[in-house]
Coordinates of C-alpha atoms and ligand atoms in Angstrom, one line a residue:
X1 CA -23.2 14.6 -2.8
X2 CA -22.5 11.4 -4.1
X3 CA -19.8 9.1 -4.3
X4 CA -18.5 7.6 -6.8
X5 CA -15.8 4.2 -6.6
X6 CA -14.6 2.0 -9.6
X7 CA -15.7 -1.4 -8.7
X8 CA -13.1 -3.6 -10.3
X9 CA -15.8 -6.4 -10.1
X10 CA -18.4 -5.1 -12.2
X11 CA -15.2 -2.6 -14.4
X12 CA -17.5 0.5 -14.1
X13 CA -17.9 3.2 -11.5
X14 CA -20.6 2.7 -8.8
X15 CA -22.4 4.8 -6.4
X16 CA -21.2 3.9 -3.2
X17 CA -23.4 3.4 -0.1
X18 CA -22.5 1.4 2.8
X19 CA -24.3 -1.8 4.0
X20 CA -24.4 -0.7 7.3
X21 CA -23.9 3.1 9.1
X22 CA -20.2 2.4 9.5
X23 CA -18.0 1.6 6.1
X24 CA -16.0 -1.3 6.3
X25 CA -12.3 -1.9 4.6
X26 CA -10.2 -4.4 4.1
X27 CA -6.5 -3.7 2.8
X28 CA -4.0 -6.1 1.3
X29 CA -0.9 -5.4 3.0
X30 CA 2.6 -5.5 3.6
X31 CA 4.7 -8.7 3.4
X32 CA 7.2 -8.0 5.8
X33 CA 10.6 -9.7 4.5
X34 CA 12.2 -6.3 2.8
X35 CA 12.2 -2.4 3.5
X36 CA 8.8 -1.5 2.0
X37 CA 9.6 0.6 -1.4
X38 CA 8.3 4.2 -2.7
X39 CA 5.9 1.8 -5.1
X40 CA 4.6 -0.3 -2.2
X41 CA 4.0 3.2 -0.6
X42 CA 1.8 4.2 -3.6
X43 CA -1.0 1.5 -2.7
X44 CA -1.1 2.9 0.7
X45 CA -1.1 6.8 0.2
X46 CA -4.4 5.2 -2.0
X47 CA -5.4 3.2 0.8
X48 CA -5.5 6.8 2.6
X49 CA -7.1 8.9 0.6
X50 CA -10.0 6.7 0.3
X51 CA -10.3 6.6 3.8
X52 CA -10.1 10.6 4.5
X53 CA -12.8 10.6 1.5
X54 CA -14.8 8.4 2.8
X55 CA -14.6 10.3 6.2
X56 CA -14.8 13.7 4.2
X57 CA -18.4 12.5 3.4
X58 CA -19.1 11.7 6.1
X59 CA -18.8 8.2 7.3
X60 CA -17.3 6.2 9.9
X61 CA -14.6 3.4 8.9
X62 CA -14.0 0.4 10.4
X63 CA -10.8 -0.4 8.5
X64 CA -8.6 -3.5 8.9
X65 CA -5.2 -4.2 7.5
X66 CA -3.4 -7.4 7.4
X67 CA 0.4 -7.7 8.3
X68 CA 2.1 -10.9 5.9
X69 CA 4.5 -12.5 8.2
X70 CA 3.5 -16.1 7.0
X71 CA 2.6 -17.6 3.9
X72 CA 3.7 -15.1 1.0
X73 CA 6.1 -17.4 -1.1
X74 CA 8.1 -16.4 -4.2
X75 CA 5.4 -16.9 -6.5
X76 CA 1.9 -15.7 -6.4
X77 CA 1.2 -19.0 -8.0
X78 CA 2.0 -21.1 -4.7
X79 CA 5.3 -21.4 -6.0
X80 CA 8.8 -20.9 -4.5
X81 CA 10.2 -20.7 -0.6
X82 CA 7.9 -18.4 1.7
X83 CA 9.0 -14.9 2.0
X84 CA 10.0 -14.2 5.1
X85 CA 11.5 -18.1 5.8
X86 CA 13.8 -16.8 3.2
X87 CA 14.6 -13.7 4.7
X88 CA 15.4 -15.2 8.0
X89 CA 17.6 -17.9 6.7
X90 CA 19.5 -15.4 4.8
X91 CA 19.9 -12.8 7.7
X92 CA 20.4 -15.8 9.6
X93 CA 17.4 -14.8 12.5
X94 CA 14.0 -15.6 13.3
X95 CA 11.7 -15.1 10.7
X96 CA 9.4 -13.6 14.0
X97 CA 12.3 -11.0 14.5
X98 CA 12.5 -10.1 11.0
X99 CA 8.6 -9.6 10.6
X100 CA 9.1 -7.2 13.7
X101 CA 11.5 -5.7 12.3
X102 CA 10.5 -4.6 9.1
X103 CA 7.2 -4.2 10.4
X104 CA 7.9 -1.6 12.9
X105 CA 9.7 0.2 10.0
X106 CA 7.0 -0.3 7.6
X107 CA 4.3 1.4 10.3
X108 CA 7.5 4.6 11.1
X109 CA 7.0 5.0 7.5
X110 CA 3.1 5.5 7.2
X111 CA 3.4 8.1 9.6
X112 CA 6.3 9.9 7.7
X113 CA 3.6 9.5 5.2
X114 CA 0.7 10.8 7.9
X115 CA -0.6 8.1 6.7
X116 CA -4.3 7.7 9.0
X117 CA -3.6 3.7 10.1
X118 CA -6.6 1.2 9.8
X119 CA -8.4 1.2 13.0
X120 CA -7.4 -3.0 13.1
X121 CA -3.6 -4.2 12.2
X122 CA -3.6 -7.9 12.4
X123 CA -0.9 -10.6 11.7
X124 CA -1.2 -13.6 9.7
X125 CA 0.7 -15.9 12.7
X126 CA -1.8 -14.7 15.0
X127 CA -4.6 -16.0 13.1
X128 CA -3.9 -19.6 12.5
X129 CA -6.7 -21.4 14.3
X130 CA -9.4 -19.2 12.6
X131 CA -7.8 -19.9 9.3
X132 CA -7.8 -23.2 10.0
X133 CA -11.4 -23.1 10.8
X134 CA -11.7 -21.9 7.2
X135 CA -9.9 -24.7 5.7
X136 CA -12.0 -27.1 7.9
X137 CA -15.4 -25.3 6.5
X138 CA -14.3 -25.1 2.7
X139 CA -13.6 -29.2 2.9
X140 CA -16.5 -29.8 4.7
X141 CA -18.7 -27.9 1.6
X142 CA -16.5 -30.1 -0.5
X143 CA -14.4 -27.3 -2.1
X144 CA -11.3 -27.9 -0.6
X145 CA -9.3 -31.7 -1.1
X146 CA -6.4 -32.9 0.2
X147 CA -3.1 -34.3 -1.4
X148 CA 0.4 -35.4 0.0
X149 CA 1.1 -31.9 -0.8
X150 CA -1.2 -30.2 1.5
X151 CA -5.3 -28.6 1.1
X152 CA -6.1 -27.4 -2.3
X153 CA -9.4 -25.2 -3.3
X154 CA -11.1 -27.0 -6.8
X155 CA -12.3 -24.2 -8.6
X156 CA -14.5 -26.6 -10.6
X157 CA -17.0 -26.1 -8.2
X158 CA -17.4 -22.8 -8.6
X159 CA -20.4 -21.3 -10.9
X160 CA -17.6 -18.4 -12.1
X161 CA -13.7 -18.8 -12.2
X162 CA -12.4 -15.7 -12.5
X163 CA -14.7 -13.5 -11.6
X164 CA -12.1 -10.4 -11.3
X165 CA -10.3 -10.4 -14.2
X166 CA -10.8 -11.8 -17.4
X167 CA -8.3 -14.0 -17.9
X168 CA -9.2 -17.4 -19.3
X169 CA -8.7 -20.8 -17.3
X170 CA -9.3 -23.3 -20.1
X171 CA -7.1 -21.5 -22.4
X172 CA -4.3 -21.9 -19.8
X173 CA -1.7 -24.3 -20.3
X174 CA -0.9 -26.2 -17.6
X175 CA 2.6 -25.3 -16.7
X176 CA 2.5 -22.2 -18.5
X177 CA 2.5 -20.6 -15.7
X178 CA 2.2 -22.9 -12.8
X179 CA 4.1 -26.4 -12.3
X180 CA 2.6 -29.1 -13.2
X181 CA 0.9 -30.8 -9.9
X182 CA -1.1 -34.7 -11.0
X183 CA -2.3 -35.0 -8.0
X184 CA -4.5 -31.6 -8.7
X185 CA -7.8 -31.8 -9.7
X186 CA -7.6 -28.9 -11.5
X187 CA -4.1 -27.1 -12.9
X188 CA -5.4 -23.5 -11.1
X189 CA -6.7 -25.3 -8.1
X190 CA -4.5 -23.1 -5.5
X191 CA -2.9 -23.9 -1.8
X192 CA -5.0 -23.2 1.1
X193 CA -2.8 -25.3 3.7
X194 CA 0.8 -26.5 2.6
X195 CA 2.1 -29.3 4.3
X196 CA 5.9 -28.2 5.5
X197 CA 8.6 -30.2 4.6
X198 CA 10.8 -31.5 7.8
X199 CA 13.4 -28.6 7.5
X200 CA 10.5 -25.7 6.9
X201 CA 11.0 -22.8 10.1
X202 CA 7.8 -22.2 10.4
X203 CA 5.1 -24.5 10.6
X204 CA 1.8 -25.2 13.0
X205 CA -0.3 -27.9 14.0
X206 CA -3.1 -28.6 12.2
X207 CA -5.8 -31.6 11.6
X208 CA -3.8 -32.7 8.2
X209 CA -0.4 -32.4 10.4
X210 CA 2.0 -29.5 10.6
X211 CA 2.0 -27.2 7.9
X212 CA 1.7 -23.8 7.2
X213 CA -0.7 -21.1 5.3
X214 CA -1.2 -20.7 1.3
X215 CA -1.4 -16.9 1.1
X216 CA -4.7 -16.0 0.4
X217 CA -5.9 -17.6 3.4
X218 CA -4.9 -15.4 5.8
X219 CA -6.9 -12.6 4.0
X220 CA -10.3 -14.4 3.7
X221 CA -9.8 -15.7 7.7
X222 CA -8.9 -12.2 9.2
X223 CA -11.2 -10.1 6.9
X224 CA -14.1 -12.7 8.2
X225 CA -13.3 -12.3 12.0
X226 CA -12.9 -8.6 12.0
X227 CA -15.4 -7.5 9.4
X228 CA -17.9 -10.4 9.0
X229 CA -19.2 -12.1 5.5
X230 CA -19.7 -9.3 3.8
X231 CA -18.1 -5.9 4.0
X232 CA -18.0 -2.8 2.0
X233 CA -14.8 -2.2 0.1
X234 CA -11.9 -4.6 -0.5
X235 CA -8.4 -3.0 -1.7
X236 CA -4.8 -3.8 -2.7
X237 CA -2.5 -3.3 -5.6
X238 CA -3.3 -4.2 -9.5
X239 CA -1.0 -7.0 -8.9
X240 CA -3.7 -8.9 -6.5
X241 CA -6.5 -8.7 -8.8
X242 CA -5.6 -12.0 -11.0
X243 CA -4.4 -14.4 -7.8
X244 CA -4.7 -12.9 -4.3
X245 CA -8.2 -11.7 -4.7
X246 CA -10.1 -14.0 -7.3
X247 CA -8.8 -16.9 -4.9
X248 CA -10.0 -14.7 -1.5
X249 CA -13.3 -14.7 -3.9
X250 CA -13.3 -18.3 -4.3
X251 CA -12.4 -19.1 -1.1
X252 CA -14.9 -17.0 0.5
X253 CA -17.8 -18.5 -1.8
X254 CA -16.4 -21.9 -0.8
X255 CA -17.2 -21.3 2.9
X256 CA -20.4 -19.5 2.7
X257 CA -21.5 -18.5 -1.1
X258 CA -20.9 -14.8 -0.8
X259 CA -18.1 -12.9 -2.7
X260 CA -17.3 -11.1 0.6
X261 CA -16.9 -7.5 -0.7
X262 CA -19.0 -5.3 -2.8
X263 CA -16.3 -3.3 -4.4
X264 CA -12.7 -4.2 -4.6
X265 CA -10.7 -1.6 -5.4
X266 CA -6.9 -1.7 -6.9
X267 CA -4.6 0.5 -7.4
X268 CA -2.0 1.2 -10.3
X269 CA 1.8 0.5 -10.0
X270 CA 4.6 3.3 -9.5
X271 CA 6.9 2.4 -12.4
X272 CA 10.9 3.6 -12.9
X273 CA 11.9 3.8 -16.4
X274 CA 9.0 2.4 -18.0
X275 CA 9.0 -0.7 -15.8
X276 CA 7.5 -2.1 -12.8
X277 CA 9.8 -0.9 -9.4
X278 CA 9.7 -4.3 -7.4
X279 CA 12.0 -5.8 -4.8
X280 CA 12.7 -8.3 -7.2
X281 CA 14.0 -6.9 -9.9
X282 CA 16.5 -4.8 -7.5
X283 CA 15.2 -1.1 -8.8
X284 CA 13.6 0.2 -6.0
X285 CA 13.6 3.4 -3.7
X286 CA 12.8 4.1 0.0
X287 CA 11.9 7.0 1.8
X288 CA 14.9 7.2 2.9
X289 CA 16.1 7.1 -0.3
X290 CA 13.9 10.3 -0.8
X291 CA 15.5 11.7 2.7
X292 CA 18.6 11.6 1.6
X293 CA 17.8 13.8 -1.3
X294 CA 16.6 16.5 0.7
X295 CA 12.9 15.3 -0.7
X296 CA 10.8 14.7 2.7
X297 CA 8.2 11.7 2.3
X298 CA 4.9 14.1 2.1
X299 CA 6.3 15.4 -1.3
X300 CA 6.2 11.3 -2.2
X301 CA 2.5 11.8 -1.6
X302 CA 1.6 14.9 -2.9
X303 CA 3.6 13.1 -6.0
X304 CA 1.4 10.5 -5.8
X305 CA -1.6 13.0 -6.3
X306 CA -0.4 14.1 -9.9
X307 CA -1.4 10.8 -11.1
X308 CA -4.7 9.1 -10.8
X309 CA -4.8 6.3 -8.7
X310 CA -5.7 3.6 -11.7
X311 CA -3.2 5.1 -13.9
X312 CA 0.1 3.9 -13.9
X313 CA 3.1 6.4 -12.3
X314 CA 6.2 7.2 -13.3
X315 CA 9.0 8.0 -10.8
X316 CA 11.8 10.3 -11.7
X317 CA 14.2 12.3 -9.4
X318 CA 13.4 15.6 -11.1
X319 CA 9.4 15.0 -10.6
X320 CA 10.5 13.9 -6.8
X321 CA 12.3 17.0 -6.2
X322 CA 9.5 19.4 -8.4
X323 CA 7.1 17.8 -5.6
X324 CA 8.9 18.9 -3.3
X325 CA 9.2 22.1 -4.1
X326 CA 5.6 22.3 -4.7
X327 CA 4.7 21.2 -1.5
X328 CA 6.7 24.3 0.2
X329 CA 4.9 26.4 -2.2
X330 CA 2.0 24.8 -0.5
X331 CA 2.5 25.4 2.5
X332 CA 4.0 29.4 2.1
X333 CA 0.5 29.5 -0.1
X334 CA -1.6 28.6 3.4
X335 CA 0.3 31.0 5.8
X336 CA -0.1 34.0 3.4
X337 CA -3.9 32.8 4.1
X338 CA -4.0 32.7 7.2
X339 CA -1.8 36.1 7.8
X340 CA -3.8 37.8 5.5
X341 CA -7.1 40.0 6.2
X342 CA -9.2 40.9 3.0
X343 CA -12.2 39.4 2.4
X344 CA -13.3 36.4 0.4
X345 CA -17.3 36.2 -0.7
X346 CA -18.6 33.6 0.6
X347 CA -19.3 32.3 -2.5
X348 CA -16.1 32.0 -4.1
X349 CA -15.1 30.0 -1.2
X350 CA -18.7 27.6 -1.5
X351 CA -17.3 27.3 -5.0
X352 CA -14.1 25.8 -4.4
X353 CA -15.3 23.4 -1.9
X354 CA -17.9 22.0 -4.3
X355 CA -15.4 21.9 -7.1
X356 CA -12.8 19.9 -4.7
X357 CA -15.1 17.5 -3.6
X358 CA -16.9 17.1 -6.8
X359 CA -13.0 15.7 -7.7
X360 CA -12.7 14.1 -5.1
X361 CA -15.8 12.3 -4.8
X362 CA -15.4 11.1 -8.8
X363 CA -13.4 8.1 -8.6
X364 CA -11.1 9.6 -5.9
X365 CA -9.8 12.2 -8.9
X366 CA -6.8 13.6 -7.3
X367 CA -5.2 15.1 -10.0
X368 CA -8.4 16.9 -10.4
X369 CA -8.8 18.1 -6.7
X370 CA -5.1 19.1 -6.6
X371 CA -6.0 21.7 -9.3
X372 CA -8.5 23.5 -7.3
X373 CA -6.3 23.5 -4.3
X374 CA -4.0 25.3 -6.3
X375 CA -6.8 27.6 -7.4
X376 CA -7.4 28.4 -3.7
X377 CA -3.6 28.7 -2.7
X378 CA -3.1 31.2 -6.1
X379 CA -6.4 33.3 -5.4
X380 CA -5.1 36.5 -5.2
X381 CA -7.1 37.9 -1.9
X382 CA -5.7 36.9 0.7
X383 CA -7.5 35.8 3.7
X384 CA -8.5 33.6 6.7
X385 CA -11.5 31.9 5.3
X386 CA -9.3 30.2 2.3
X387 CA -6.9 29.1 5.2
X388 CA -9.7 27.2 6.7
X389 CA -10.8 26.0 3.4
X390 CA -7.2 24.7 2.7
X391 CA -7.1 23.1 5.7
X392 CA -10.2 21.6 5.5
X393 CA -9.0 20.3 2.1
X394 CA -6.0 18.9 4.2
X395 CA -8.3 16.3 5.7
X396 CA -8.6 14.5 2.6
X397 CA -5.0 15.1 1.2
X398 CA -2.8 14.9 4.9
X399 CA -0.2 16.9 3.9
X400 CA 0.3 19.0 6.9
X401 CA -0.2 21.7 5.2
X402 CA -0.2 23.9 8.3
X403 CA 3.5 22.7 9.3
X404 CA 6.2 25.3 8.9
X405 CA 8.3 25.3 6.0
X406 CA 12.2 24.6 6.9
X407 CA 15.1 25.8 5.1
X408 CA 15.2 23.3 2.0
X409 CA 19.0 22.8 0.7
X410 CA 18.9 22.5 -3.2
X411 CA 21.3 19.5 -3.9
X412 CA 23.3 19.5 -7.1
X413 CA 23.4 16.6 -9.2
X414 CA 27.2 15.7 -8.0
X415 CA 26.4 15.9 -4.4
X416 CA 23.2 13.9 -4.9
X417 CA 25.3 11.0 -6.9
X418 CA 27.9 10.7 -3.9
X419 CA 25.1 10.2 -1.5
X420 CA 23.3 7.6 -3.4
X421 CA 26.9 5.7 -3.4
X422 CA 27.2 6.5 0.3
X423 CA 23.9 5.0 0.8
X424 CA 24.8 1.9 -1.0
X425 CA 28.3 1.6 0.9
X426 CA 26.2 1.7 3.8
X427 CA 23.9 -1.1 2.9
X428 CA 26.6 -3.0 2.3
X429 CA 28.2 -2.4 5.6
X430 CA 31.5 -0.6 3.7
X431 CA 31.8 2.0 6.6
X432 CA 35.2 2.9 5.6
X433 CA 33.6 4.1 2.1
X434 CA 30.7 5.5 3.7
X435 CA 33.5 7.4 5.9
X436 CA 35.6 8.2 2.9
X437 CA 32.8 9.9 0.8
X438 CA 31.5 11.7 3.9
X439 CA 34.2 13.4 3.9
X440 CA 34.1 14.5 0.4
X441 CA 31.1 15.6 0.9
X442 CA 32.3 18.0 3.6
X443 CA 34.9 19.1 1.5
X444 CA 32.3 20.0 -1.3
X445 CA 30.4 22.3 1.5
X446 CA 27.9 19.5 2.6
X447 CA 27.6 17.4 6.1
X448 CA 25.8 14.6 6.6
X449 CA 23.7 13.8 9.5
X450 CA 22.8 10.4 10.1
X451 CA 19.6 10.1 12.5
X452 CA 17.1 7.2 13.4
X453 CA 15.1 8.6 10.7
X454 CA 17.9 8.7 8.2
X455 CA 20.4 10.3 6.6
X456 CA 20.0 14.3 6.4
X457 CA 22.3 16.9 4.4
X458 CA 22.7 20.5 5.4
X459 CA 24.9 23.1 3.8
X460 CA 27.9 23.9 5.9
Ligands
LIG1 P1 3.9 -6.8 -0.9 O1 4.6 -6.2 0.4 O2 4.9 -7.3 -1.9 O3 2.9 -7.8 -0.5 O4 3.2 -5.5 -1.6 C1 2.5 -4.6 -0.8 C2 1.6 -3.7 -1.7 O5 2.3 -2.9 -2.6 C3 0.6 -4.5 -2.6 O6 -0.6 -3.9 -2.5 C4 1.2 -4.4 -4.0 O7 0.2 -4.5 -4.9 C5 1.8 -3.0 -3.9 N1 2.9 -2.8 -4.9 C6 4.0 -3.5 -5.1 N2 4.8 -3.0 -6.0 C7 4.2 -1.8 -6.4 C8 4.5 -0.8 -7.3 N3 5.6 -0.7 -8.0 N4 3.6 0.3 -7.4 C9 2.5 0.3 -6.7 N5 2.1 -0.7 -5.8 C10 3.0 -1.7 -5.7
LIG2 ZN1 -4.6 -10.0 1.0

């Protein structure tokens, strides 16, 4: 059957087929300075699927994902203090312990999400000589040009600039939207190597003296090494397709003429209230977040599944905790399967599979394929056959479908309030708050339980 992908390079859907027997991927992904949010968790529940769908066809991944713990500053635009230099001075650490730190929470949570993980997880700060060997290469095919500021890329060498998106360079202002820079040949020419001031934490050796990585480096260098010139799919958020990626384009075409993926794929933002949910503007959710609700992270992702993945998402509480009833539903739908004996024709069941991956194989059309699960998990014979079937379906969706469904507590609007003000009390290291309200909550009939996984509330 075939596949179908939306190539954000060429704006339509494309028949996929590899270049080789095994598909190769590239992900964007995490910079790890903050708790990844619910909206960050979006672009890798996409990430996912097309994995599983991929694999549901059929083929092999080699799949590699990038950790930012370097070079990410405020600013797409090469703009602002890095990231996680910020992070450290403000928690007062090393930036390498607060990478590890929020990494190591970042990678609990993708399995919370069963998340399958790329088969390659590779760290910017690990990769510095071979992105320096890409700085060397884009200078020496004159691309790249140095200034007391550090290595920039002159897109006036390219034949196309954007090639992504269709935003216009000559009808830019300079300054608009990035500071004006004299000494650069070009107002969008972009960072490849920064020189570091004398106080900047982290910082390497390097043939135009210590500095440290623009951004988009790190992607074109590791995605090189691990995947070679030219791979299969590229993917990330919408937010990457008008910097991140058109300069990974560029930058790619500097060293060695090739854009290095044949479709780039991007998916939509999880909005709250209309807006964008970003770390920035201070409105975001966690899993635990979620947790604390009573709403486990695989209702997130079958959440996730109502929308399609180019369409924008919006989060509310109430479609959180619908979700999550849904996904018991789900689940007490499978074991009546798989307890029951009457027969299913074969053909009803050949009917549902081609409808589920006809949905899935459009465009990754989850909405679509979530239908006809539902359609299996409703059909009114019960038997073992649509068991299998639903849990062959679970190989593309991962919701662990076959797991046992525990005793959900409803929470009440009141309860749910307190625990989001207990939550913040305890971000804010009020324990004698966090104390205080844990014990109205006991007086209202709830405990809390506060595990390495979060807090949990039960019903006294
Ligand atoms: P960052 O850790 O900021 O580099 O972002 C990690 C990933 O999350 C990127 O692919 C972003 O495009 C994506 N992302 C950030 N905010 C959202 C959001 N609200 N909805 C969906 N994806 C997002
Ligand atoms: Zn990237």
């Amino acid at each position: 059957m075939e596949l179908k992908l939306y190539n954000t390079l060429s704006r339509k859907k494309e028949v996929f087929t590899p270049i080789n027997d095994i598909v190769r991927i590239y992900s964007c992904g995490p910079t790890v300075y903050s708790y990844a949010h619910i909206g960050n968790f979006r672009a890798y529940v996409f990430m996912d699927t097309l994995r599983r769908v991929l694999k549901y066809n059929g083929y092999k991944v080699k799949h590699v994902m990038n950790i930012t713990d370097v070079g990410h500053l405020e600013s797409d635009a090469d703009e602002g203090e890095d990231k996680i230099a910020k992070a450290a001075k403000k928690e007062n650490k090393d930036p390498y312990e607060i990478a590890k730190y929020y990494t190591e929470i970042f990678l609990r949570d993708l399995d919370r999400l069963n998340i399958d993980k790329p088969e390659i997880i590779c760290k910017a700060t690990e990769h510095i000589n071979e992105m320096i060997e890409y700085v060397s290469e884009i200078i020496k095919n004159g691309y790249g040009y140095e200034t007391t500021k550090g290595i920039y890329f002159d897109i006036s060498k390219l034949d196309k600039y954007p090639v992504l998106s269709d935003r216009k360079v000559d009808e830019q202002i300079a300054g608009a939207r990035v500071e004006v820079d004299n000494e650069k040949r070009n107002p969008e020419d972009f960072a490849l190597w920064i020189k570091a001031p004398e106080k900047h934490i982290m910082k390497w050796e390097s043939p135009w003296g210590l500095c440290y990585p623009g951004w988009h480096i790190e992607c074109s260098a590791m995605s090189r090494k691990y995947l070679g010139e030219e791979f299969d799919i590229h993917t990330g958020g919408i937010d990457h397709i008008p910097t991140h990626h058109e300069n990974e384009i560029a930058q790619s075409k500097g060293r060695c003429g090739k854009i290095p993926a044949r479709f780039w794929m991007h998916c939509n933002f999880l909005q709250i209230n209309g807006g964008k949910m970003s770390k920035s503007l201070g409105n975001i959710y966690t899993l635990d977040t979620l947790k604390e609700k009573n709403i486990e992270p695989l209702s997130y992702k079958l959440l996730c599944f109502s929308s399609h993945y180019r369409n924008k998402l919006n989060f509310t509480f109430e479609g959180a905790v619908s979700s999550n009833t849904s996904l018991i539903r789900l689940r007490e739908g499978y074991r009546a399967h798989l307890l029951g004996n009457e027969k299913v024709e074969k053909e009803i069941i050949n009917e549902l599979e081609e409808k589920f991956h006809n949905a899935i194989n459009d465009d990754l059309n989850m909405p679509e394929a979530m239908g006809i699960v539902w359609e299996a998990v409703r059909y009114p014979k019960k038997s073992k056959d649509m068991a299998n079937l639903l849990l062959k379906f679970d190989e593309v969706l991962g919701l662990r479908i076959d797991e046992e469904v525990e005793n959900n507590v409803e929470i009440p609007e009141e309860i749910s309030n307190l625990l989001e003000e207990r939550k913040l009390a305890r971000e804010n290291k009020d324990w004698e708050l966090s104390d205080k309200i844990r014990d109205i909550l006991k007086e209202k009939g709830y405990i809390i339980k506060d595990t390495k996984d979060g807090s949990k509330v039960e019903k006294i």
